[in-house]
Amino acid sequence: MNPATALATVLVDELVRCGLTDVVLAPGSRSAPLALALHAESRVRLHVRIDERSASFLALGLARRSERPVALICSSGTAAANFHPAVIEAGESGVPLLVLTADRPPELRGTGANQTIDQIKLYGGATRWFAEVGVPEDRPGQVAYWRSLACRAYQRAAGAGNPGPVHLNLAFREPLIPEGDTTWSEPLDGGANGPWVRARVAPPPIALHIPPTRRGVLVVGDGAANVRRYVAAAGMAGWPVLSEPNGGGRYGDHAISTYHYLLSTPEFADAHRPDVVVTLGRPGLSRPLLSWLKRADEHIVVAPDLDRWPDPTRSATQVAQAVEIPVASGDDTWLHAWRQADLAVRAAMDEVLDLSGTSEPRLARDLVDALPNGALLFCGSSMPIRDLDQAMRPRRGIRLMANRGASGIDGLVSTAMGAALAHNGPSYALIGDLSFLHDQNGLVLGPREPRPDLCLVVVNNDGGGIFSLLPQAAVRDPFERVFGTPHGVDLGYVAAATGTPYTLVGDLSDLSKAMRGEGPRVVEVRTDREENALVHARLRDVAQEAVRAYLAG
């Protein structure tokens, strides 16, 4: 057996023994040993994509939804470089990826040899761990090295408390495909029962106990862990819960869905300064919330891994791996004030949204309301997730996700595809037109590839809608070209190019019907950027009027 085939066979087998179930492959020559080993491995689900960037974000979506390491494989050269954006997102948002890049052997590096670049630590600090595996050789000891290395890589990616991407760089000499001789200097078999190395999970950390108080608040951001337990504890303590849509805590009687507008009203923010705020995950959608966090007497950040804790406002006073929120005695004046103000703002907002035609905040609100229980909603990283944050009503029974680690707009179609493939139920995505065009290759599926049940709802405002809500909009002369960036693309033709079913929705009352179907499909909703900016301004005005009226009453 040639060394390249031996290494690939052993590595794939050991990763499967560790728990690997999904692999995404971008085709290439130098990665042939891995590709052939995977094609012969019936215990994994193989996904093949012709575009490395699309492949990497597909793997990201699979790993994000399944919360298990997913392997990602490519050939050498710029193929590996195209993985970088997804690796960055995985690193920032704690998604377990196993990145296996094939490489030329050392004797070809730095010589001008074809498709050869420096792949050593190619992704820099974005990975949790890197290993240059070395050129495989037919000598005793290699199998123990390869199998223990695979176990270490899998566990470092899964990372108890700190999951993320791991990079193995694999240099293969030719021949790259199996030959007739199957002999090897030592048995290639793995352990009799499971992986070569068994990793044991550490016991749960001792929780930080907070003094009882009714004037507490639970904030839930992206990537939060153990959300249900903390939301239940906050409910027992009489705390309001301010959860971003992708935080997973916007449900129940304690969920305050209009916090963005409440905290942007100075009178309310001043009167509702908490004794303590407990933050889960990474909040980052609402500037008023981030500003308000700085004013808490005590701000406790819950971070399962104390080497990495989110604190963008530099307002954390304590960081703990776990927190115990005690039941507090006394009246419910604190929670009642939050809930009554929330109801007042919600009523005022819904009145505006109901009359706003095909506006983007109304689309976000109505889309969530229309989703069936058990559905997954993947959200675009720019305006869609913000519209959901500001307009979505509390509800149970759905899962929301977004690429908010680095918050890029690239790879969103592919991420949604991957998340849908890992989700047991119907899946939907709400993304903008630029994000859709940026990753239109995500619609390219080979005839033998697993096909997700995914409806992509694309908001088409012919450009970058978020800039119309930022100070850049005041610079009228260059705005359209350098910020608005209109494209004039007919999205129906984009969908048709890949044979993806397509529907244009002219009235939001037709949205539920348009989303029905199976497999990948596109629903387009066209909006106007200037009209959308006016709707956002009106929402802000009526929300603040409602808050002030409540405070005065």
Coordinates of C-alpha atoms in Angstrom, one line a residue:
M1 CA 0.0 0.0 0.0
N2 CA 1.3 3.4 -0.8
P3 CA 1.9 5.8 2.1
A4 CA -0.7 8.4 1.0
T5 CA -3.5 5.8 0.9
A6 CA -2.4 4.3 4.2
L7 CA -2.5 7.7 6.0
A8 CA -5.9 8.7 4.5
T9 CA -7.5 5.4 5.3
V10 CA -6.3 5.4 8.9
L11 CA -7.1 9.0 9.5
V12 CA -10.7 8.7 8.2
D13 CA -11.3 5.6 10.2
E14 CA -10.1 7.1 13.4
L15 CA -12.1 10.3 13.0
V16 CA -15.2 8.2 12.4
R17 CA -14.4 6.2 15.6
C18 CA -14.2 9.6 17.4
G19 CA -17.7 10.5 16.3
L20 CA -17.4 12.1 12.9
T21 CA -20.6 11.8 10.8
D22 CA -20.3 14.5 8.1
V23 CA -17.5 15.5 5.7
V24 CA -17.5 18.2 3.1
L25 CA -15.1 17.8 0.2
A26 CA -14.0 20.2 -2.5
P27 CA -12.4 18.2 -5.3
G28 CA -8.8 18.3 -6.2
S29 CA -5.8 16.1 -7.2
R30 CA -3.5 16.3 -4.2
S31 CA -6.4 15.5 -1.9
A32 CA -7.3 12.3 -3.8
P33 CA -6.2 9.9 -1.1
L34 CA -8.7 11.5 1.4
A35 CA -11.4 11.7 -1.2
L36 CA -11.1 8.0 -2.1
A37 CA -11.0 7.0 1.5
L38 CA -14.1 8.9 2.3
H39 CA -16.0 7.6 -0.8
A40 CA -15.4 4.1 0.5
E41 CA -16.4 5.0 4.1
S42 CA -20.1 4.1 4.6
R43 CA -20.3 5.5 8.2
V44 CA -20.1 9.1 7.1
R45 CA -22.3 11.4 5.0
L46 CA -20.2 12.9 2.3
H47 CA -21.0 16.3 0.7
V48 CA -19.1 17.4 -2.4
R49 CA -19.0 21.1 -3.6
I50 CA -17.1 22.5 -6.5
D51 CA -16.4 25.8 -4.8
E52 CA -14.1 25.8 -1.8
R53 CA -15.7 28.8 -0.2
S54 CA -19.2 27.3 -0.6
A55 CA -17.9 24.0 0.8
S56 CA -16.4 25.6 3.9
F57 CA -19.5 27.5 4.8
L58 CA -21.6 24.4 4.2
A59 CA -19.4 22.6 6.7
L60 CA -19.8 25.6 9.1
G61 CA -23.6 25.3 8.9
L62 CA -23.5 21.6 9.4
A63 CA -21.3 21.9 12.5
R64 CA -23.1 24.9 13.9
R65 CA -26.5 23.2 13.9
S66 CA -25.3 19.7 14.9
E67 CA -22.9 21.0 17.5
R68 CA -20.4 18.3 16.4
P69 CA -17.1 18.5 14.5
V70 CA -17.5 18.4 10.7
A71 CA -14.5 17.6 8.5
L72 CA -13.6 19.9 5.6
I73 CA -11.2 18.8 2.9
C74 CA -9.5 20.4 -0.1
S75 CA -6.5 20.2 -2.3
S76 CA -3.4 22.4 -2.0
G77 CA -2.8 26.0 -3.0
T78 CA -5.5 28.7 -3.2
A79 CA -8.1 26.0 -2.6
A80 CA -7.0 26.1 1.1
A81 CA -7.0 29.9 1.2
N82 CA -10.7 30.0 0.1
F83 CA -11.5 28.2 3.4
H84 CA -10.2 31.2 5.4
P85 CA -13.4 33.3 5.8
A86 CA -15.3 30.3 7.2
V87 CA -12.5 29.3 9.5
I88 CA -12.5 32.9 10.9
E89 CA -16.3 32.7 11.5
A90 CA -15.9 29.3 13.1
G91 CA -13.1 30.6 15.3
E92 CA -15.0 33.7 16.4
S93 CA -18.3 31.9 17.0
G94 CA -17.0 28.7 18.5
V95 CA -18.0 26.2 15.8
P96 CA -16.1 22.9 15.6
L97 CA -14.5 22.4 12.2
L98 CA -11.8 19.9 11.3
V99 CA -10.0 21.5 8.3
L100 CA -7.8 19.0 6.4
T101 CA -5.8 20.6 3.7
A102 CA -3.8 18.5 1.3
D103 CA -0.3 19.8 0.5
R104 CA 2.8 19.3 -1.6
P105 CA 5.7 17.5 0.1
P106 CA 8.5 19.7 1.6
E107 CA 10.8 19.1 -1.4
L108 CA 8.4 21.0 -3.7
R109 CA 7.8 24.0 -1.5
G110 CA 9.5 27.2 -2.3
T111 CA 10.5 25.9 -5.8
G112 CA 7.8 27.4 -7.9
A113 CA 6.1 24.0 -8.2
N114 CA 2.6 24.1 -9.4
Q115 CA -0.2 24.8 -6.9
T116 CA 2.2 25.1 -4.0
I117 CA 1.9 27.9 -1.4
D118 CA 2.9 28.2 2.2
Q119 CA 0.1 26.4 4.1
I120 CA 1.9 26.2 7.5
K121 CA -0.5 27.9 10.0
L122 CA -2.3 29.3 7.0
Y123 CA -5.3 30.4 9.2
G124 CA -3.2 32.1 11.9
G125 CA -4.9 32.6 15.2
A126 CA -8.3 31.7 13.9
T127 CA -7.7 28.0 14.7
R128 CA -7.7 26.4 18.2
W129 CA -4.8 24.1 17.1
F130 CA -2.6 23.4 14.1
A131 CA -0.5 20.4 13.1
E132 CA 1.8 19.7 10.2
V133 CA 1.1 16.0 9.9
G134 CA 4.3 15.2 7.9
V135 CA 4.8 13.1 4.8
P136 CA 3.6 9.5 5.6
E137 CA 6.2 6.7 5.6
D138 CA 6.0 3.0 5.6
R139 CA 7.6 2.3 9.0
P140 CA 6.5 1.1 12.4
G141 CA 4.9 3.7 14.7
Q142 CA 3.1 5.7 12.1
V143 CA -0.3 4.2 12.8
A144 CA -0.1 5.1 16.5
Y145 CA 1.0 8.6 15.5
W146 CA -1.8 9.1 13.0
R147 CA -4.6 7.7 15.2
S148 CA -3.6 9.6 18.3
L149 CA -3.3 12.8 16.2
A150 CA -6.8 12.3 14.8
C151 CA -8.2 11.8 18.4
R152 CA -6.4 15.0 19.5
A153 CA -7.7 17.0 16.6
Y154 CA -11.3 15.8 17.0
Q155 CA -11.3 16.6 20.7
R156 CA -9.6 20.0 20.3
A157 CA -12.3 20.9 17.7
A158 CA -15.1 19.6 20.0
G159 CA -13.4 21.5 22.8
A160 CA -15.3 21.2 26.0
G161 CA -16.2 24.9 26.7
N162 CA -14.1 26.2 23.8
P163 CA -15.0 24.5 20.5
G164 CA -13.6 25.8 17.2
P165 CA -11.6 25.0 14.1
V166 CA -8.6 22.8 14.0
H167 CA -6.2 22.6 11.0
L168 CA -4.3 19.5 9.9
N169 CA -2.0 20.1 6.9
L170 CA -1.3 16.8 5.1
A171 CA 1.6 16.5 2.7
F172 CA 1.2 13.7 0.2
R173 CA 3.8 12.3 -2.2
E174 CA 2.7 10.5 -5.3
P175 CA 1.3 8.0 -6.0
L176 CA -2.0 9.4 -4.8
I177 CA -4.3 6.6 -5.7
P178 CA -4.4 3.0 -4.3
E179 CA -2.1 0.4 -6.0
G180 CA -2.3 -3.4 -6.2
D181 CA 0.1 -4.0 -3.2
T182 CA -1.8 -3.8 0.1
T183 CA 1.0 -4.8 2.5
W184 CA 2.2 -2.4 5.2
S185 CA 5.0 -2.6 7.9
E186 CA 2.4 -2.8 10.7
P187 CA -1.3 -3.5 11.2
L188 CA -3.4 -0.5 10.1
D189 CA -6.3 -1.5 12.4
G190 CA -7.6 0.8 15.1
G191 CA -8.7 0.0 18.7
A192 CA -11.0 -2.9 19.4
N193 CA -13.7 -0.7 20.9
G194 CA -13.8 2.9 19.8
P195 CA -11.2 5.6 19.4
W196 CA -7.4 5.2 20.0
V197 CA -7.5 7.7 22.8
R198 CA -10.6 8.3 25.0
A199 CA -11.0 11.8 26.2
R200 CA -12.9 12.4 29.4
V201 CA -15.0 15.4 30.0
A202 CA -14.3 17.5 33.1
P203 CA -17.0 17.8 35.8
P204 CA -19.3 20.8 35.7
P205 CA -17.7 24.0 37.1
I206 CA -18.8 25.3 40.5
A207 CA -21.3 28.1 39.9
L208 CA -20.9 31.7 41.1
H209 CA -23.7 32.5 43.6
I210 CA -25.3 35.9 43.1
P211 CA -27.0 37.6 46.1
P212 CA -30.8 37.6 45.8
T213 CA -32.2 40.6 44.0
R214 CA -35.3 41.4 42.1
R215 CA -33.6 44.1 40.1
G216 CA -31.7 41.8 37.9
V217 CA -31.7 41.2 34.1
L218 CA -30.6 38.3 32.0
V219 CA -29.2 39.2 28.5
V220 CA -28.8 36.4 26.0
G221 CA -26.6 36.9 22.9
D222 CA -25.3 34.7 20.0
G223 CA -23.7 31.4 21.0
A224 CA -25.2 31.2 24.5
A225 CA -25.0 27.9 26.2
N226 CA -27.5 26.3 28.7
V227 CA -30.1 29.0 27.8
R228 CA -33.1 27.1 29.0
R229 CA -31.7 26.6 32.4
Y230 CA -30.8 30.3 32.8
V231 CA -34.1 31.5 31.4
A232 CA -36.0 29.3 33.9
A233 CA -33.8 30.6 36.8
A234 CA -34.4 34.2 35.7
G235 CA -38.1 33.5 35.7
M236 CA -38.0 32.2 39.2
A237 CA -36.0 35.3 40.3
G238 CA -38.4 37.7 38.6
W239 CA -35.9 39.0 36.1
P240 CA -36.7 40.2 32.6
V241 CA -35.0 38.3 29.8
L242 CA -33.5 40.4 26.9
S243 CA -32.6 37.9 24.2
E244 CA -31.4 38.4 20.7
P245 CA -33.3 36.2 18.3
N246 CA -30.3 33.9 17.7
G247 CA -29.6 33.7 21.5
G248 CA -32.5 31.3 21.9
G249 CA -34.1 32.9 24.9
R250 CA -36.9 35.0 23.4
Y251 CA -39.9 33.0 24.7
G252 CA -42.1 32.9 27.7
D253 CA -43.7 35.6 29.9
H254 CA -40.4 37.2 30.9
A255 CA -39.1 37.8 27.4
I256 CA -38.9 41.5 26.6
S257 CA -38.8 41.7 22.8
T258 CA -38.8 45.5 22.4
Y259 CA -35.7 46.1 24.6
H260 CA -34.0 47.9 21.7
Y261 CA -36.5 50.7 21.8
L262 CA -37.0 50.7 25.6
L263 CA -33.3 51.2 26.2
S264 CA -33.0 53.8 23.4
T265 CA -35.4 56.0 25.4
P266 CA -33.3 57.8 28.0
E267 CA -36.1 58.1 30.5
F268 CA -36.7 54.4 30.6
A269 CA -33.0 53.5 30.6
D270 CA -32.3 55.9 33.5
A271 CA -35.2 54.6 35.6
H272 CA -34.4 50.9 35.0
R273 CA -30.8 50.6 36.0
P274 CA -30.3 47.1 37.3
D275 CA -28.4 45.9 40.4
V276 CA -27.0 43.0 38.3
V277 CA -26.9 41.9 34.7
V278 CA -26.0 38.3 33.7
T279 CA -24.9 38.0 30.1
L280 CA -24.8 34.7 28.1
G281 CA -23.2 34.5 24.7
R282 CA -22.1 37.5 22.7
P283 CA -24.7 40.4 22.5
G284 CA -24.0 42.7 19.6
L285 CA -27.1 43.7 17.7
S286 CA -28.5 46.6 19.7
R287 CA -26.4 49.7 20.4
P288 CA -28.8 50.9 23.1
L289 CA -28.4 47.6 24.9
L290 CA -24.6 47.7 24.7
S291 CA -24.6 51.2 26.1
W292 CA -26.9 50.3 28.9
L293 CA -24.7 47.4 29.9
K294 CA -22.1 49.9 31.0
R295 CA -24.5 51.3 33.6
A296 CA -25.2 48.2 35.6
D297 CA -23.8 48.1 39.1
E298 CA -22.7 44.5 38.5
H299 CA -22.2 42.9 35.1
I300 CA -21.4 39.2 35.2
V301 CA -20.4 37.4 32.0
V302 CA -21.0 33.7 31.8
A303 CA -18.2 32.0 29.7
P304 CA -17.7 28.2 29.7
D305 CA -14.1 28.8 28.7
L306 CA -12.3 31.5 30.8
D307 CA -9.6 31.9 28.2
R308 CA -12.2 33.6 25.9
W309 CA -15.0 35.7 27.3
P310 CA -17.1 38.2 25.3
D311 CA -17.1 41.7 26.7
P312 CA -17.3 44.2 23.8
T313 CA -18.3 47.1 26.2
R314 CA -15.5 46.4 28.6
S315 CA -18.1 46.6 31.4
A316 CA -17.8 43.1 32.9
T317 CA -17.1 43.1 36.6
Q318 CA -17.0 39.3 37.0
V319 CA -16.5 36.4 34.6
A320 CA -17.7 32.9 35.6
Q321 CA -18.1 29.5 34.0
A322 CA -21.5 29.2 35.6
V323 CA -23.8 31.3 37.7
E324 CA -26.5 30.5 40.2
I325 CA -29.4 32.9 40.0
P326 CA -31.3 32.6 43.3
V327 CA -35.0 33.1 43.8
A328 CA -35.6 36.6 45.3
S329 CA -38.4 37.4 47.6
G330 CA -40.5 40.6 47.4
D331 CA -42.9 42.2 45.0
D332 CA -42.8 42.0 41.2
T333 CA -42.7 45.7 40.6
W334 CA -39.4 45.5 38.6
L335 CA -40.6 42.8 36.2
H336 CA -44.1 44.3 35.9
A337 CA -42.6 47.7 34.8
W338 CA -40.6 46.0 32.1
R339 CA -43.5 43.9 30.9
Q340 CA -46.0 46.8 30.8
A341 CA -43.6 49.0 28.9
D342 CA -42.9 46.1 26.5
L343 CA -46.6 45.6 25.8
A344 CA -47.1 49.3 25.2
V345 CA -44.3 49.5 22.7
R346 CA -45.3 46.2 21.0
A347 CA -48.8 47.5 20.4
A348 CA -47.5 50.8 18.9
M349 CA -45.0 49.0 16.7
D350 CA -47.5 46.4 15.4
E351 CA -49.9 49.2 14.4
V352 CA -47.1 50.8 12.3
L353 CA -46.0 47.4 10.8
D354 CA -49.5 46.4 9.9
L355 CA -49.8 49.5 7.8
S356 CA -46.3 49.4 6.4
G357 CA -47.0 47.3 3.3
T358 CA -44.1 45.1 2.2
S359 CA -41.6 46.5 4.7
E360 CA -38.5 44.6 5.9
P361 CA -39.4 44.7 9.6
R362 CA -42.9 43.5 8.9
L363 CA -41.5 40.7 6.8
A364 CA -39.2 39.6 9.7
R365 CA -42.1 39.7 12.1
D366 CA -44.6 37.9 9.9
L367 CA -42.1 35.3 8.8
V368 CA -41.3 34.1 12.3
D369 CA -45.0 34.1 13.1
A370 CA -45.7 31.9 10.1
L371 CA -43.0 29.2 10.8
P372 CA -44.2 25.8 12.0
N373 CA -43.0 24.4 15.3
G374 CA -39.8 22.5 14.9
A375 CA -38.5 24.9 12.2
L376 CA -35.0 26.3 11.8
L377 CA -34.5 29.9 10.7
F378 CA -31.1 30.9 9.5
C379 CA -30.7 34.7 9.5
G380 CA -28.6 37.0 7.4
S381 CA -25.9 38.8 9.4
S382 CA -26.7 42.4 8.5
M383 CA -30.2 43.8 8.3
P384 CA -32.3 40.6 8.5
I385 CA -31.0 39.7 12.0
R386 CA -31.5 43.3 13.2
D387 CA -35.0 43.4 11.8
L388 CA -35.8 40.2 13.7
D389 CA -34.2 41.6 16.8
Q390 CA -36.4 44.7 16.7
A391 CA -39.7 43.2 15.3
M392 CA -39.9 39.6 16.3
R393 CA -42.4 38.7 18.9
P394 CA -41.6 36.1 21.6
R395 CA -42.4 32.5 20.6
R396 CA -41.4 28.9 21.3
G397 CA -40.8 26.0 19.0
I398 CA -38.3 27.4 16.5
R399 CA -34.5 27.5 16.3
L400 CA -32.8 30.7 15.0
M401 CA -29.1 30.9 13.9
A402 CA -26.8 33.4 12.3
N403 CA -23.2 33.8 11.4
R404 CA -22.5 36.6 14.0
G405 CA -19.0 35.6 15.1
A406 CA -17.4 37.9 12.5
S407 CA -20.8 39.0 11.0
G408 CA -19.7 38.7 7.4
I409 CA -22.2 38.4 4.6
D410 CA -20.2 35.8 2.7
G411 CA -21.2 32.1 2.6
L412 CA -24.7 32.6 3.9
V413 CA -26.5 30.5 1.3
S414 CA -24.1 27.6 1.9
T415 CA -24.3 28.0 5.7
A416 CA -28.0 27.8 5.6
M417 CA -27.8 24.7 3.4
G418 CA -25.5 23.0 5.9
A419 CA -27.6 23.9 8.9
A420 CA -30.7 22.6 7.1
L421 CA -28.9 19.3 6.3
A422 CA -28.2 18.9 10.0
H423 CA -31.7 19.9 11.2
N424 CA -34.4 17.4 11.7
G425 CA -37.3 19.4 10.4
P426 CA -38.2 22.2 7.9
S427 CA -35.6 24.9 7.4
Y428 CA -35.8 28.5 6.3
A429 CA -33.4 31.4 5.8
L430 CA -33.9 35.1 5.7
I431 CA -31.1 36.9 3.9
G432 CA -30.5 40.0 1.8
D433 CA -30.0 40.3 -1.9
L434 CA -26.2 41.1 -1.7
S435 CA -25.7 38.1 0.6
F436 CA -27.6 35.9 -1.8
L437 CA -25.6 37.1 -4.8
H438 CA -22.3 36.8 -2.9
D439 CA -22.9 33.1 -2.4
Q440 CA -25.1 32.1 -5.3
N441 CA -22.7 29.1 -5.8
G442 CA -24.4 27.7 -2.7
L443 CA -27.3 26.7 -4.9
V444 CA -25.1 24.4 -7.0
L445 CA -25.8 20.9 -5.9
G446 CA -24.7 17.8 -7.8
P447 CA -27.3 15.2 -8.6
R448 CA -25.9 12.7 -6.0
E449 CA -25.6 15.2 -3.2
P450 CA -27.9 15.2 -0.1
R451 CA -30.6 17.9 -0.6
P452 CA -31.9 19.9 2.3
D453 CA -35.5 21.0 2.9
L454 CA -34.7 24.7 2.8
C455 CA -36.7 27.8 1.8
L456 CA -34.5 30.8 1.1
V457 CA -36.5 34.0 1.6
V458 CA -34.5 36.8 -0.1
V459 CA -35.1 40.4 0.7
N460 CA -34.3 42.3 -2.5
N461 CA -33.9 46.1 -2.0
D462 CA -31.4 46.3 -4.9
G463 CA -28.3 47.0 -2.7
G464 CA -27.0 47.3 0.8
G465 CA -30.0 48.3 2.8
I466 CA -28.2 48.7 6.1
F467 CA -26.3 51.7 4.9
S468 CA -29.5 53.6 4.4
L469 CA -29.9 53.5 8.2
L470 CA -26.3 54.6 8.9
P471 CA -24.7 58.1 8.9
Q472 CA -23.3 57.3 5.4
A473 CA -26.8 57.9 4.0
A474 CA -26.4 61.6 4.6
V475 CA -23.5 61.8 2.0
R476 CA -26.0 61.9 -0.9
D477 CA -23.7 62.3 -3.9
P478 CA -21.5 59.2 -3.7
F479 CA -23.9 57.2 -1.5
E480 CA -25.6 55.0 -4.2
R481 CA -22.4 54.0 -5.9
V482 CA -20.1 53.3 -3.0
F483 CA -22.6 52.3 -0.3
G484 CA -26.0 51.5 -1.8
T485 CA -24.3 49.5 -4.6
P486 CA -27.4 48.7 -6.7
H487 CA -26.9 45.6 -8.9
G488 CA -30.0 45.3 -11.0
V489 CA -29.8 41.5 -11.1
D490 CA -33.0 39.5 -11.7
L491 CA -32.9 36.9 -8.9
G492 CA -35.3 34.7 -10.7
Y493 CA -32.7 34.0 -13.4
V494 CA -30.1 33.2 -10.8
A495 CA -32.4 30.6 -9.3
A496 CA -33.2 29.3 -12.8
A497 CA -29.5 28.8 -13.6
T498 CA -29.4 26.0 -11.0
G499 CA -32.9 24.7 -11.5
T500 CA -34.0 26.0 -8.1
P501 CA -37.7 26.6 -7.7
Y502 CA -38.5 30.3 -7.4
T503 CA -41.4 32.5 -6.3
L504 CA -41.8 36.3 -6.3
V505 CA -44.0 37.6 -3.4
G506 CA -45.8 40.8 -4.1
D507 CA -48.0 40.9 -1.0
L508 CA -46.9 39.6 2.4
S509 CA -50.3 37.9 2.9
D510 CA -49.1 35.4 0.2
L511 CA -45.8 34.6 2.1
S512 CA -46.9 31.4 3.9
K513 CA -48.3 29.9 0.6
A514 CA -45.1 30.9 -1.3
M515 CA -42.8 29.2 1.3
R516 CA -44.5 25.8 0.9
G517 CA -42.7 23.1 -0.8
E518 CA -39.8 20.6 -0.4
G519 CA -36.1 20.8 -1.1
P520 CA -34.1 24.0 -1.9
R521 CA -36.3 26.8 -3.1
V522 CA -36.1 30.6 -3.3
V523 CA -38.8 33.1 -2.4
E524 CA -38.0 36.7 -3.3
V525 CA -39.6 39.8 -1.6
R526 CA -38.8 43.1 -3.1
T527 CA -38.6 46.2 -1.0
D528 CA -37.5 49.8 -1.3
R529 CA -34.5 51.1 0.7
E530 CA -35.7 54.6 1.2
E531 CA -39.2 53.5 2.2
N532 CA -37.6 51.0 4.5
A533 CA -35.6 53.7 6.2
L534 CA -38.8 55.8 6.8
V535 CA -40.5 52.7 8.4
H536 CA -37.6 52.3 10.8
A537 CA -37.7 56.0 11.7
R538 CA -41.5 55.7 12.3
L539 CA -41.0 52.7 14.5
R540 CA -38.4 54.5 16.6
D541 CA -40.7 57.5 17.0
V542 CA -43.9 55.6 18.0
A543 CA -41.9 53.3 20.3
Q544 CA -40.4 56.2 22.2
E545 CA -43.8 57.9 22.4
A546 CA -45.3 54.8 23.8
V547 CA -42.6 54.4 26.4
R548 CA -42.9 58.0 27.5
A549 CA -46.7 57.7 27.7
Y550 CA -46.3 54.6 29.9
L551 CA -43.9 56.3 32.2
A552 CA -46.1 59.4 32.5
G553 CA -49.2 57.3 33.2

